[in-house]
Coordinates of C-alpha atoms in Angstrom, one line a residue:
Chain A
X1 CA 0.0 0.0 0.0
X2 CA 2.9 2.4 1.0
X3 CA 4.7 1.6 -2.3
X4 CA 1.5 2.2 -4.2
X5 CA 1.1 5.6 -2.5
X6 CA 4.6 6.7 -3.1
X7 CA 4.5 5.7 -6.7
X8 CA 1.1 7.4 -7.2
X9 CA 2.3 10.6 -5.5
X10 CA 5.4 10.5 -7.7
X11 CA 3.2 10.5 -10.8
X12 CA 1.3 13.6 -9.7
X13 CA 4.4 15.8 -9.2
X14 CA 5.1 16.3 -12.9
X15 CA 1.4 16.9 -13.5
X16 CA 1.4 19.6 -10.8
X17 CA 4.5 21.2 -12.3
X18 CA 2.9 21.4 -15.8
X19 CA -0.4 22.7 -14.2
X20 CA 1.6 25.5 -12.6
X21 CA 3.3 26.3 -15.9
X22 CA 0.0 26.4 -17.7
X23 CA -1.6 28.7 -15.1
X24 CA 1.4 30.9 -15.0
X25 CA 1.2 31.0 -18.8
X26 CA -2.4 32.4 -18.6
X27 CA -0.9 35.8 -17.7
X28 CA 1.0 35.9 -21.0
X29 CA -2.4 35.9 -22.8
X30 CA -3.1 39.4 -21.5
X31 CA -2.9 41.8 -24.4
X32 CA -0.1 44.4 -23.9
X33 CA 1.9 45.1 -20.7
X34 CA 0.6 42.9 -17.9
X35 CA 1.5 45.5 -15.3
X36 CA -0.8 48.1 -17.0
X37 CA -3.6 45.6 -17.5
X38 CA -3.4 44.3 -14.0
X39 CA -3.3 47.8 -12.6
X40 CA -7.0 48.2 -13.6
X41 CA -8.8 51.2 -15.0
X42 CA -7.0 53.8 -13.0
X43 CA -3.5 52.7 -14.2
X44 CA -1.9 54.6 -11.3
X45 CA 1.8 54.9 -12.3
X46 CA 2.9 53.9 -8.7
X47 CA 0.7 50.8 -8.9
X48 CA 2.1 49.9 -12.3
X49 CA 5.7 50.3 -11.0
X50 CA 4.8 48.2 -7.9
X51 CA 3.3 45.5 -10.1
X52 CA 6.3 45.6 -12.5
X53 CA 8.6 45.0 -9.5
X54 CA 6.4 42.5 -7.8
X55 CA 5.9 40.4 -10.9
X56 CA 9.5 40.8 -12.0
X57 CA 8.4 41.8 -15.4
X58 CA 11.8 43.0 -16.5
X59 CA 13.2 39.5 -16.0
X60 CA 13.1 36.7 -18.6
X61 CA 10.0 34.4 -18.5
X62 CA 11.6 31.3 -16.9
X63 CA 13.0 33.5 -14.1
X64 CA 9.6 35.1 -13.5
X65 CA 8.1 31.6 -13.3
X66 CA 10.6 30.6 -10.7
X67 CA 9.8 33.7 -8.6
X68 CA 6.1 32.9 -8.9
X69 CA 6.3 29.2 -8.2
X70 CA 8.5 29.9 -5.1
X71 CA 5.8 32.2 -3.8
X72 CA 3.1 29.7 -4.5
X73 CA 5.0 26.9 -2.7
X74 CA 5.2 29.3 0.3
X75 CA 1.4 29.9 0.2
X76 CA 1.6 33.2 -1.7
X77 CA -1.0 33.0 -4.6
X78 CA -0.8 36.7 -5.1
X79 CA -2.9 39.6 -4.0
X80 CA -6.4 40.7 -5.1
X81 CA -6.1 44.1 -6.7
X82 CA -9.7 45.0 -5.9
X83 CA -9.9 43.7 -2.3
X84 CA -6.3 44.3 -1.4
X85 CA -6.1 40.9 0.3
X86 CA -4.1 37.7 -0.3
X87 CA -5.7 35.4 -2.8
X88 CA -5.2 32.3 -0.5
X89 CA -7.0 34.0 2.4
X90 CA -10.0 34.8 0.1
X91 CA -10.1 31.3 -1.2
X92 CA -10.0 29.8 2.3
X93 CA -12.7 32.2 3.4
X94 CA -15.1 31.2 0.6
X95 CA -14.3 27.5 0.5
X96 CA -16.5 26.3 3.4
X97 CA -19.6 27.6 1.7
X98 CA -18.8 25.7 -1.6
X99 CA -17.8 22.6 0.3
X100 CA -21.1 22.5 2.1
X101 CA -22.9 23.0 -1.2
X102 CA -20.8 20.3 -2.9
X103 CA -21.4 17.8 0.0
X104 CA -25.1 18.3 -0.3
X105 CA -24.9 18.0 -4.1
X106 CA -23.0 14.7 -3.7
X107 CA -25.6 13.3 -1.3
X108 CA -28.4 14.2 -3.7
X109 CA -26.5 12.7 -6.6
X110 CA -25.8 9.5 -4.7
X111 CA -29.4 9.3 -3.5
X112 CA -30.8 9.6 -7.0
X113 CA -28.0 8.1 -9.2
X114 CA -27.2 4.8 -7.4
X115 CA -30.8 3.6 -6.7
X116 CA -31.8 4.6 -10.3
X117 CA -28.8 2.7 -11.7
X118 CA -29.6 -0.4 -9.7
X119 CA -33.3 -0.4 -10.7
X120 CA -32.4 0.2 -14.3
X121 CA -30.0 -2.8 -14.3
X122 CA -32.2 -5.3 -12.4
X123 CA -35.2 -4.3 -14.5
X124 CA -33.3 -4.1 -17.8
X125 CA -35.3 -3.2 -20.9
X126 CA -38.4 -2.5 -18.8
X127 CA -40.3 0.8 -18.5
X128 CA -38.2 1.5 -15.4
X129 CA -35.0 1.2 -17.4
X130 CA -36.2 3.5 -20.1
X131 CA -37.4 6.0 -17.6
X132 CA -34.0 6.0 -15.8
X133 CA -32.2 6.4 -19.1
X134 CA -34.5 9.4 -20.0
X135 CA -33.8 11.0 -16.7
X136 CA -30.0 10.4 -17.2
X137 CA -30.2 12.1 -20.6
X138 CA -32.2 14.9 -19.1
X139 CA -29.5 15.4 -16.4
X140 CA -26.7 15.4 -19.0
X141 CA -28.4 17.8 -21.4
X142 CA -29.8 20.4 -19.0
X143 CA -27.7 23.5 -18.5
X144 CA -27.6 23.8 -14.7
X145 CA -27.9 27.6 -14.6
X146 CA -31.2 27.3 -16.5
X147 CA -32.5 24.5 -14.2
X148 CA -31.6 26.8 -11.3
X149 CA -33.7 29.7 -12.8
X150 CA -36.6 27.3 -13.4
X151 CA -36.5 26.0 -9.8
X152 CA -36.5 29.6 -8.6
X153 CA -39.6 30.2 -10.8
X154 CA -41.4 27.2 -9.4
X155 CA -40.4 27.0 -5.7
X156 CA -39.7 30.6 -4.9
X157 CA -41.8 32.8 -7.2
X158 CA -44.8 30.5 -7.7
X159 CA -45.0 28.4 -4.5
X160 CA -43.0 30.7 -2.2
X161 CA -41.5 27.7 -0.4
X162 CA -37.8 28.4 -0.7
X163 CA -35.7 31.6 -0.8
X164 CA -34.7 32.5 -4.4
X165 CA -31.1 33.5 -3.5
X166 CA -28.7 34.2 -0.7
X167 CA -26.9 32.1 1.9
X168 CA -27.4 31.7 5.6
X169 CA -24.6 30.2 7.7
X170 CA -25.4 26.9 9.4
X171 CA -24.1 28.4 12.7
X172 CA -26.7 31.1 12.5
X173 CA -29.8 29.1 11.5
X174 CA -29.5 25.5 10.3
X175 CA -33.0 25.4 8.9
X176 CA -32.6 28.5 6.9
X177 CA -29.1 27.3 5.8
X178 CA -30.7 24.0 4.4
X179 CA -33.5 26.0 2.8
X180 CA -31.0 28.3 1.1
X181 CA -28.9 25.4 -0.2
X182 CA -31.4 22.7 -1.2
X183 CA -32.2 24.1 -4.7
X184 CA -28.6 24.9 -5.6
X185 CA -27.5 21.5 -4.3
X186 CA -30.2 19.7 -6.4
X187 CA -29.1 21.7 -9.5
X188 CA -25.5 20.7 -8.9
X189 CA -26.3 17.1 -8.0
X190 CA -28.6 16.6 -11.0
X191 CA -25.9 16.3 -13.7
X192 CA -23.7 14.1 -11.4
X193 CA -26.7 11.8 -10.6
X194 CA -27.1 11.2 -14.3
X195 CA -23.5 10.1 -14.7
X196 CA -23.6 8.0 -11.6
X197 CA -26.8 6.4 -12.8
X198 CA -25.1 5.4 -16.1
X199 CA -22.0 4.1 -14.3
X200 CA -24.0 2.1 -11.7
X201 CA -26.2 0.6 -14.4
X202 CA -23.3 -0.7 -16.5
X203 CA -21.3 -1.9 -13.4
X204 CA -24.4 -3.7 -12.0
X205 CA -25.1 -5.3 -15.3
X206 CA -21.6 -6.7 -15.4
X207 CA -21.6 -7.9 -11.8
X208 CA -25.1 -9.4 -12.0
X209 CA -24.0 -11.7 -14.9
X210 CA -21.0 -13.1 -12.9
X211 CA -20.7 -16.6 -11.4
X212 CA -20.6 -15.6 -7.8
X213 CA -24.0 -13.8 -8.1
X214 CA -25.4 -17.0 -9.6
X215 CA -23.9 -19.0 -6.7
X216 CA -25.4 -16.6 -4.2
X217 CA -28.8 -17.0 -5.8
X218 CA -28.4 -20.8 -5.9
X219 CA -27.6 -20.8 -2.1
X220 CA -31.2 -19.5 -1.7
X221 CA -30.3 -15.9 -0.6
X222 CA -33.1 -13.4 -1.0
X223 CA -32.9 -11.2 -4.1
X224 CA -32.5 -8.2 -1.9
X225 CA -29.4 -9.5 -0.2
X226 CA -27.9 -10.7 -3.5
X227 CA -28.3 -7.3 -5.0
X228 CA -27.4 -5.1 -2.0
X229 CA -24.8 -7.2 -0.3
X230 CA -23.1 -9.2 -3.0
X231 CA -23.6 -7.3 -6.3
X232 CA -23.6 -3.6 -5.3
X233 CA -20.6 -4.0 -3.1
X234 CA -18.5 -5.0 -6.1
X235 CA -20.2 -2.7 -8.5
X236 CA -19.3 0.2 -6.3
X237 CA -15.6 -0.2 -7.1
X238 CA -15.7 1.3 -10.6
X239 CA -18.3 3.8 -9.5
X240 CA -15.9 5.3 -6.9
X241 CA -13.2 5.9 -9.6
X242 CA -15.5 7.1 -12.3
X243 CA -17.5 9.2 -9.8
X244 CA -14.3 10.9 -8.7
X245 CA -13.8 12.2 -12.2
X246 CA -17.1 14.1 -11.7
X247 CA -15.4 16.3 -9.1
X248 CA -14.5 18.6 -12.0
X249 CA -18.2 18.8 -13.0
X250 CA -19.0 19.7 -9.4
X251 CA -16.4 22.5 -9.3
X252 CA -17.4 23.9 -12.7
X253 CA -21.0 23.6 -11.9
X254 CA -20.5 25.5 -8.6
X255 CA -19.3 28.5 -10.5
X256 CA -22.6 28.9 -12.4
X257 CA -24.9 27.6 -9.6
X258 CA -23.4 30.1 -7.1
X259 CA -23.9 32.9 -9.6
X260 CA -27.6 32.0 -10.2
X261 CA -28.4 31.7 -6.4
X262 CA -26.1 34.5 -5.3
X263 CA -24.1 32.2 -2.9
X264 CA -20.9 33.8 -1.7
X265 CA -18.7 30.8 -2.4
X266 CA -15.7 29.8 -4.3
X267 CA -17.4 29.9 -7.7
X268 CA -18.8 33.4 -7.1
X269 CA -15.2 34.5 -6.2
X270 CA -13.9 33.6 -9.6
X271 CA -16.8 35.2 -11.5
X272 CA -16.5 38.4 -9.5
X273 CA -12.8 38.3 -10.1
X274 CA -13.4 37.9 -13.9
X275 CA -15.8 40.8 -13.9
X276 CA -13.5 43.0 -12.0
X277 CA -10.4 42.0 -14.0
X278 CA -8.8 40.8 -10.8
X279 CA -6.5 38.4 -12.6
X280 CA -4.4 37.3 -9.7
X281 CA -7.6 35.9 -8.1
X282 CA -8.6 34.1 -11.3
X283 CA -5.1 32.5 -11.5
X284 CA -5.1 31.6 -7.9
X285 CA -8.6 30.0 -8.0
X286 CA -7.7 27.9 -11.1
X287 CA -4.4 26.8 -9.5
X288 CA -6.2 25.9 -6.3
X289 CA -9.0 24.0 -8.1
X290 CA -6.6 22.1 -10.3
X291 CA -4.5 21.0 -7.3
X292 CA -7.6 20.1 -5.3
X293 CA -8.8 18.0 -8.3
X294 CA -5.5 16.2 -8.6
X295 CA -5.4 15.5 -4.9
X296 CA -9.0 14.3 -4.8
X297 CA -8.4 12.0 -7.7
X298 CA -5.4 10.6 -5.8
X299 CA -7.6 10.0 -2.8
X300 CA -10.2 8.3 -5.0
X301 CA -7.4 6.0 -6.3
X302 CA -6.4 5.2 -2.7
X303 CA -10.1 4.4 -1.9
X304 CA -10.2 2.2 -4.9
X305 CA -7.3 0.2 -3.6
X306 CA -8.8 0.0 -0.1
X307 CA -12.2 -1.3 -1.3
X308 CA -10.7 -3.7 -3.8
X309 CA -8.8 -6.5 -2.1
X310 CA -7.6 -7.9 -5.5
X311 CA -5.6 -4.8 -6.2
X312 CA -4.2 -4.8 -2.6
X313 CA -3.0 -8.4 -3.1
X314 CA -1.4 -7.5 -6.4
Chain B
X1 CA -16.3 -21.5 -57.6
X2 CA -18.2 -24.7 -57.0
X3 CA -15.0 -26.5 -56.3
X4 CA -13.9 -24.0 -53.7
X5 CA -17.3 -24.2 -52.0
X6 CA -17.2 -28.0 -52.0
X7 CA -13.7 -27.8 -50.5
X8 CA -14.9 -25.8 -47.5
X9 CA -15.3 -27.8 -44.3
X10 CA -18.9 -28.4 -43.3
X11 CA -18.3 -26.6 -40.0
X12 CA -17.1 -23.4 -41.8
X13 CA -19.1 -20.4 -40.5
X14 CA -21.9 -19.4 -42.8
X15 CA -21.6 -16.0 -44.4
X16 CA -24.1 -13.5 -43.0
X17 CA -27.3 -13.5 -45.1
X18 CA -27.6 -9.8 -44.9
X19 CA -24.5 -7.7 -45.5
X20 CA -23.6 -5.2 -42.8
X21 CA -25.6 -2.0 -43.3
X22 CA -23.9 1.3 -43.9
X23 CA -23.2 3.1 -40.5
X24 CA -25.4 6.0 -41.5
X25 CA -28.3 3.6 -42.1
X26 CA -27.6 1.9 -38.8
X27 CA -27.6 5.4 -37.1
X28 CA -31.0 6.2 -38.7
X29 CA -32.5 2.9 -37.4
X30 CA -32.0 4.2 -33.9
X31 CA -35.1 6.3 -33.2
X32 CA -33.4 8.6 -30.6
X33 CA -30.5 9.3 -33.0
X34 CA -32.8 9.9 -36.0
X35 CA -34.9 12.4 -34.0
X36 CA -31.8 14.1 -32.7
X37 CA -30.4 14.4 -36.3
X38 CA -33.7 15.9 -37.4
X39 CA -33.7 18.4 -34.6
X40 CA -30.1 19.4 -35.3
X41 CA -31.0 19.9 -39.0
X42 CA -33.9 22.1 -37.9
X43 CA -31.6 24.3 -35.8
X44 CA -29.1 24.5 -38.7
X45 CA -31.9 25.7 -41.0
X46 CA -33.0 28.2 -38.3
X47 CA -29.4 29.5 -37.9
X48 CA -28.8 29.8 -41.7
X49 CA -32.1 31.3 -42.5
X50 CA -32.5 33.4 -39.4
X51 CA -33.0 36.6 -41.3
X52 CA -35.9 35.1 -43.2
X53 CA -37.5 33.1 -40.4
X54 CA -37.2 35.5 -37.4
X55 CA -40.5 37.6 -37.4
X56 CA -38.8 40.7 -36.0
X57 CA -35.4 42.4 -35.9
X58 CA -33.7 40.7 -32.9
X59 CA -32.1 44.0 -31.9
X60 CA -35.1 46.3 -32.4
X61 CA -36.3 47.7 -29.1
X62 CA -39.8 48.9 -28.4
X63 CA -40.7 50.9 -25.3
X64 CA -44.4 50.1 -25.8
X65 CA -43.8 46.4 -25.7
X66 CA -41.6 45.9 -22.6
X67 CA -41.9 42.5 -21.0
X68 CA -45.1 41.5 -22.9
X69 CA -46.3 38.0 -22.3
X70 CA -46.5 35.7 -25.3
X71 CA -49.2 36.9 -27.7
X72 CA -50.2 36.9 -31.4
X73 CA -47.6 39.5 -32.4
X74 CA -44.8 38.1 -30.2
X75 CA -45.2 34.3 -29.8
X76 CA -42.5 34.0 -27.2
X77 CA -43.2 37.4 -25.6
X78 CA -40.8 40.3 -25.4
X79 CA -37.8 41.1 -23.1
X80 CA -36.9 44.0 -20.7
X81 CA -36.4 46.5 -23.6
X82 CA -39.2 45.2 -25.8
X83 CA -37.2 43.0 -28.1
X84 CA -39.0 39.9 -29.6
X85 CA -37.8 36.8 -27.7
X86 CA -38.7 34.4 -30.6
X87 CA -36.5 36.4 -33.0
X88 CA -33.6 36.5 -30.5
X89 CA -34.0 32.7 -29.9
X90 CA -33.8 32.1 -33.7
X91 CA -30.7 34.3 -34.1
X92 CA -29.2 32.8 -30.9
X93 CA -29.1 29.4 -32.6
X94 CA -26.5 30.9 -34.9
X95 CA -24.1 31.8 -32.0
X96 CA -24.7 28.4 -30.3
X97 CA -24.1 26.3 -33.4
X98 CA -21.2 28.3 -34.5
X99 CA -19.6 28.1 -31.1
X100 CA -20.3 24.4 -30.8
X101 CA -18.8 23.5 -34.3
X102 CA -15.9 26.0 -34.4
X103 CA -14.7 25.1 -30.8
X104 CA -14.7 21.4 -31.7
X105 CA -12.9 22.1 -35.0
X106 CA -10.2 24.0 -33.0
X107 CA -9.9 21.0 -30.6
X108 CA -9.7 18.6 -33.5
X109 CA -7.2 20.6 -35.4
X110 CA -4.8 20.7 -32.4
X111 CA -5.7 17.5 -30.7
X112 CA -5.6 15.0 -33.6
X113 CA -2.1 15.9 -35.0
X114 CA -0.7 16.2 -31.4
X115 CA -2.3 12.9 -30.3
X116 CA -1.1 11.2 -33.5
X117 CA 2.4 12.4 -32.9
X118 CA 2.4 11.3 -29.3
X119 CA 1.0 7.9 -30.1
X120 CA 3.1 7.2 -33.2
X121 CA 6.4 8.8 -32.1
X122 CA 6.4 7.5 -28.5
X123 CA 9.4 8.0 -26.2
X124 CA 10.2 11.5 -24.9
X125 CA 7.7 13.2 -27.2
X126 CA 4.9 11.1 -26.0
X127 CA 5.9 11.6 -22.4
X128 CA 6.0 15.4 -22.7
X129 CA 2.7 15.6 -24.6
X130 CA 1.1 13.2 -22.1
X131 CA 2.2 15.3 -19.1
X132 CA 0.9 18.6 -20.7
X133 CA -2.4 16.8 -21.5
X134 CA -2.7 15.5 -17.9
X135 CA -2.0 19.1 -16.6
X136 CA -4.8 20.5 -18.9
X137 CA -7.2 17.7 -17.8
X138 CA -6.5 18.5 -14.2
X139 CA -8.2 21.9 -14.7
X140 CA -11.9 21.4 -14.8
X141 CA -13.1 22.1 -18.3
X142 CA -15.4 25.1 -17.6
X143 CA -13.1 26.7 -15.1
X144 CA -10.2 26.5 -17.6
X145 CA -12.5 27.9 -20.3
X146 CA -13.6 30.8 -17.9
X147 CA -10.0 31.6 -17.1
X148 CA -8.9 31.5 -20.7
X149 CA -11.8 33.7 -21.8
X150 CA -11.1 36.1 -18.9
X151 CA -7.5 36.6 -19.9
X152 CA -8.3 36.7 -23.7
X153 CA -11.1 39.2 -23.2
X154 CA -14.9 38.7 -23.5
X155 CA -16.2 38.0 -27.1
X156 CA -17.7 35.1 -28.9
X157 CA -14.5 34.5 -30.9
X158 CA -12.4 34.3 -27.7
X159 CA -15.1 32.1 -26.0
X160 CA -14.8 29.7 -28.9
X161 CA -11.0 29.7 -28.7
X162 CA -11.2 29.2 -24.9
X163 CA -13.7 26.3 -25.2
X164 CA -11.7 24.8 -28.1
X165 CA -8.4 24.8 -26.2
X166 CA -10.1 23.5 -23.0
X167 CA -11.6 20.6 -24.9
X168 CA -8.3 19.7 -26.8
X169 CA -6.8 17.4 -24.2
X170 CA -9.7 14.9 -24.6
X171 CA -9.0 14.7 -28.3
X172 CA -5.2 14.4 -27.7
X173 CA -5.8 11.5 -25.3
X174 CA -8.3 9.7 -27.5
X175 CA -6.2 10.0 -30.7
X176 CA -3.1 8.9 -28.8
X177 CA -4.8 5.8 -27.3
X178 CA -6.3 4.8 -30.6
X179 CA -3.0 5.3 -32.4
X180 CA -1.2 3.1 -29.8
X181 CA -3.8 0.4 -30.4
X182 CA -3.7 0.6 -34.2
X183 CA 0.1 0.8 -34.3
X184 CA 0.3 -2.7 -32.9
X185 CA -1.8 -4.1 -35.8
X186 CA -0.2 -6.3 -38.5
X187 CA -1.3 -4.1 -41.4
X188 CA 0.7 -1.2 -39.9
X189 CA 3.8 -3.5 -39.6
X190 CA 3.2 -4.5 -43.3
X191 CA 2.9 -0.8 -44.3
X192 CA 6.2 -0.1 -42.6
X193 CA 7.9 -3.2 -44.0
X194 CA 7.2 -2.2 -47.6
X195 CA 9.1 1.0 -46.9
X196 CA 6.5 3.7 -46.3
X197 CA 7.7 6.8 -44.5
X198 CA 6.5 7.1 -40.9
X199 CA 4.4 10.2 -41.7
X200 CA 2.8 8.3 -44.5
X201 CA 2.0 5.3 -42.3
X202 CA 0.5 7.7 -39.7
X203 CA -1.6 9.7 -42.1
X204 CA -2.6 7.1 -44.6
X205 CA -3.0 4.0 -42.4
X206 CA -3.4 5.0 -38.8
X207 CA -5.5 8.2 -39.0
X208 CA -8.4 6.7 -41.1
X209 CA -8.8 4.1 -38.4
X210 CA -9.0 6.7 -35.6
X211 CA -11.7 8.7 -37.4
X212 CA -14.8 6.6 -36.2
X213 CA -13.9 7.2 -32.5
X214 CA -13.2 10.9 -33.2
X215 CA -16.6 11.3 -34.9
X216 CA -18.4 10.0 -31.8
X217 CA -16.3 12.2 -29.4
X218 CA -16.7 15.3 -31.6
X219 CA -20.5 14.9 -31.6
X220 CA -20.6 14.7 -27.8
X221 CA -18.0 17.5 -27.6
X222 CA -20.3 19.8 -29.6
X223 CA -23.0 19.2 -27.0
X224 CA -20.6 20.1 -24.3
X225 CA -19.3 23.1 -26.3
X226 CA -22.9 24.4 -26.8
X227 CA -23.5 24.3 -23.0
X228 CA -20.0 25.9 -22.4
X229 CA -20.7 28.7 -24.8
X230 CA -24.1 29.3 -23.1
X231 CA -22.3 29.2 -19.7
X232 CA -19.7 31.7 -20.8
X233 CA -22.3 34.0 -22.3
X234 CA -24.4 33.6 -19.1
X235 CA -21.3 34.9 -17.2
X236 CA -20.8 37.7 -19.7
X237 CA -17.7 36.2 -21.3
X238 CA -19.2 35.0 -24.6
X239 CA -21.4 36.8 -27.1
X240 CA -21.6 40.4 -26.1
X241 CA -24.9 42.4 -25.9
X242 CA -26.9 43.4 -27.8
X243 CA -26.1 40.5 -30.1
X244 CA -28.4 37.6 -29.2
X245 CA -27.1 34.5 -27.5
X246 CA -29.1 32.0 -25.5
X247 CA -26.7 32.2 -22.5
X248 CA -26.7 36.0 -22.3
X249 CA -30.5 36.0 -22.7
X250 CA -30.7 33.7 -19.6
X251 CA -28.4 36.0 -17.8
X252 CA -30.8 38.9 -18.3
X253 CA -33.9 36.8 -17.8
X254 CA -32.8 35.7 -14.3
X255 CA -33.4 39.2 -13.1
X256 CA -37.0 39.2 -14.3
X257 CA -38.0 35.6 -13.4
X258 CA -40.9 36.8 -11.2
X259 CA -42.3 39.3 -13.7
X260 CA -41.4 37.8 -17.1
X261 CA -40.7 34.1 -16.8
X262 CA -41.1 33.6 -20.6
X263 CA -37.8 35.4 -21.0
X264 CA -36.0 32.5 -19.3
X265 CA -38.1 29.6 -20.6
X266 CA -37.4 29.6 -24.4
X267 CA -33.6 30.2 -24.5
X268 CA -33.2 27.4 -21.9
X269 CA -35.5 25.0 -23.8
X270 CA -33.5 25.7 -26.9
X271 CA -30.2 24.9 -25.3
X272 CA -31.7 21.8 -23.7
X273 CA -33.2 20.5 -27.0
X274 CA -30.1 21.2 -29.0
X275 CA -27.7 19.6 -26.5
X276 CA -30.0 16.6 -26.0
X277 CA -30.1 16.1 -29.8
X278 CA -26.3 16.1 -30.0
X279 CA -26.1 13.6 -27.1
X280 CA -28.7 11.3 -28.7
X281 CA -26.8 11.4 -32.0
X282 CA -23.5 10.9 -30.2
X283 CA -24.9 7.8 -28.4
X284 CA -26.4 6.5 -31.6
X285 CA -23.1 7.0 -33.5
X286 CA -21.2 5.1 -30.8
X287 CA -23.5 2.2 -31.3
X288 CA -23.7 2.4 -35.1
X289 CA -19.9 2.6 -35.5
X290 CA -19.3 -0.2 -33.0
X291 CA -18.6 -3.4 -34.9
X292 CA -19.9 -5.5 -32.1
X293 CA -23.3 -3.9 -32.6
X294 CA -23.5 -4.7 -36.3

């Protein structure tokens, strides 16, 4: 297990180096002198001079990268021009909101996707199977920001059951917190539920046709325990790995969902930064997201090894 | 002929009675894919003939028709400055389809040669390309597209470039994987053995065999690109006002959801139907081009 971990961590190091180069390279896309563009509309000469010195713009590109990456490794992701605060502090401040939203979205996706996938597989080619497939296609094809607007129209404007926007901290009022997050979490979970459903269906179909499931049935076990204890347990292995790939969808989706529901999270931070041309924040958020995505995928791989004894033995 | 037939062992597998149908026919046999293809064709016609089909000028404002509910004169209603929603939806098809197709063409034009090079050349070239691809794939697609569009500046052209570049690593990885598999086939060995230059083997023998997988991926990528363009326009990074785009229409509509919900319904339905159609065709193509399904 330790060898596996070391080997797997060794493979993500070059990826992280290339990610950092890619994100550093984004700055080179800015038209004209980056110091003037980054200084914003005022273009105060003292700010331009400060930025030129801070970003080492008079140095060659590789040297500038080395300065930048050294700062990043010390936790310095730059400073927000608009808010005059370190980017890392801003990210860490907004992250808990997005994490709560993401956790609720994952719960919703699991609650819909896995049962729908199981039913679809055990009732293959039935009306249930077709209905589940239609729901999956719906989930994959619906733009989540539009679904958000439609839910606001139904549950906030027409029925008046839920707040249309805003966020209440769980430490202030848990009920109001859940009410403010349930719609955005459903919007975010919807697309992932569709993918999970497809993965669960195909994994269950494969497992259900295997010999040990036939043996379990031959032993006289109830269909319920064959499916839930014997089949699902093994089908979950590929679902974990493939599900982890959906973390990107979750993070991308959070950007739009937080915008629709005016949730002050990680996604809204990047959108506000884009609107205000606060490029250091954009760069910092992308770097943080990519690193988080790589690390979460590593954890998913570790989970895969833990739940799959065959790989552990190998 | 008779001699040859008589010489065949009795257990020889019988030739299929019906020859394998053309992939396009097999695609049309799938109801979902056929409907999807029809809907895409309809949107293409709408986009090409927008100036003839749209009942009003999509940019014409009318202060006497602000936020009017659907009626005889404006079937889909009007927006916050009295523009006809139907006309804007029809013209919006142009931006969405253009963004979907051009972005994927950008991805293909970079991804296929680079993937082919990585798979065919192998060694250090492959290692370097694979690491850069991994790095790009580590950035979630839409977040990378938002960052690129933010740094390039907001416009439809830059949005298409941003989406195209963000979707490129998928095509590099697919082309590379397919090339690696095909490279190991005997016919490639034969092509090399008779003295073909490596570039000729790659272009004339490997590439044609990668195309079916690329067609499927490109169709599904168009669906993702349509949503991505709508998302960027929704965030103000795509098509700029007053030019119509489904995403930017939804961005405005969210502010009037209580007083003019029709402004949000039709652009969203259009994105959903177009994306669903591309997904249906993509799924159908996957089955139609799969030899196991023949």
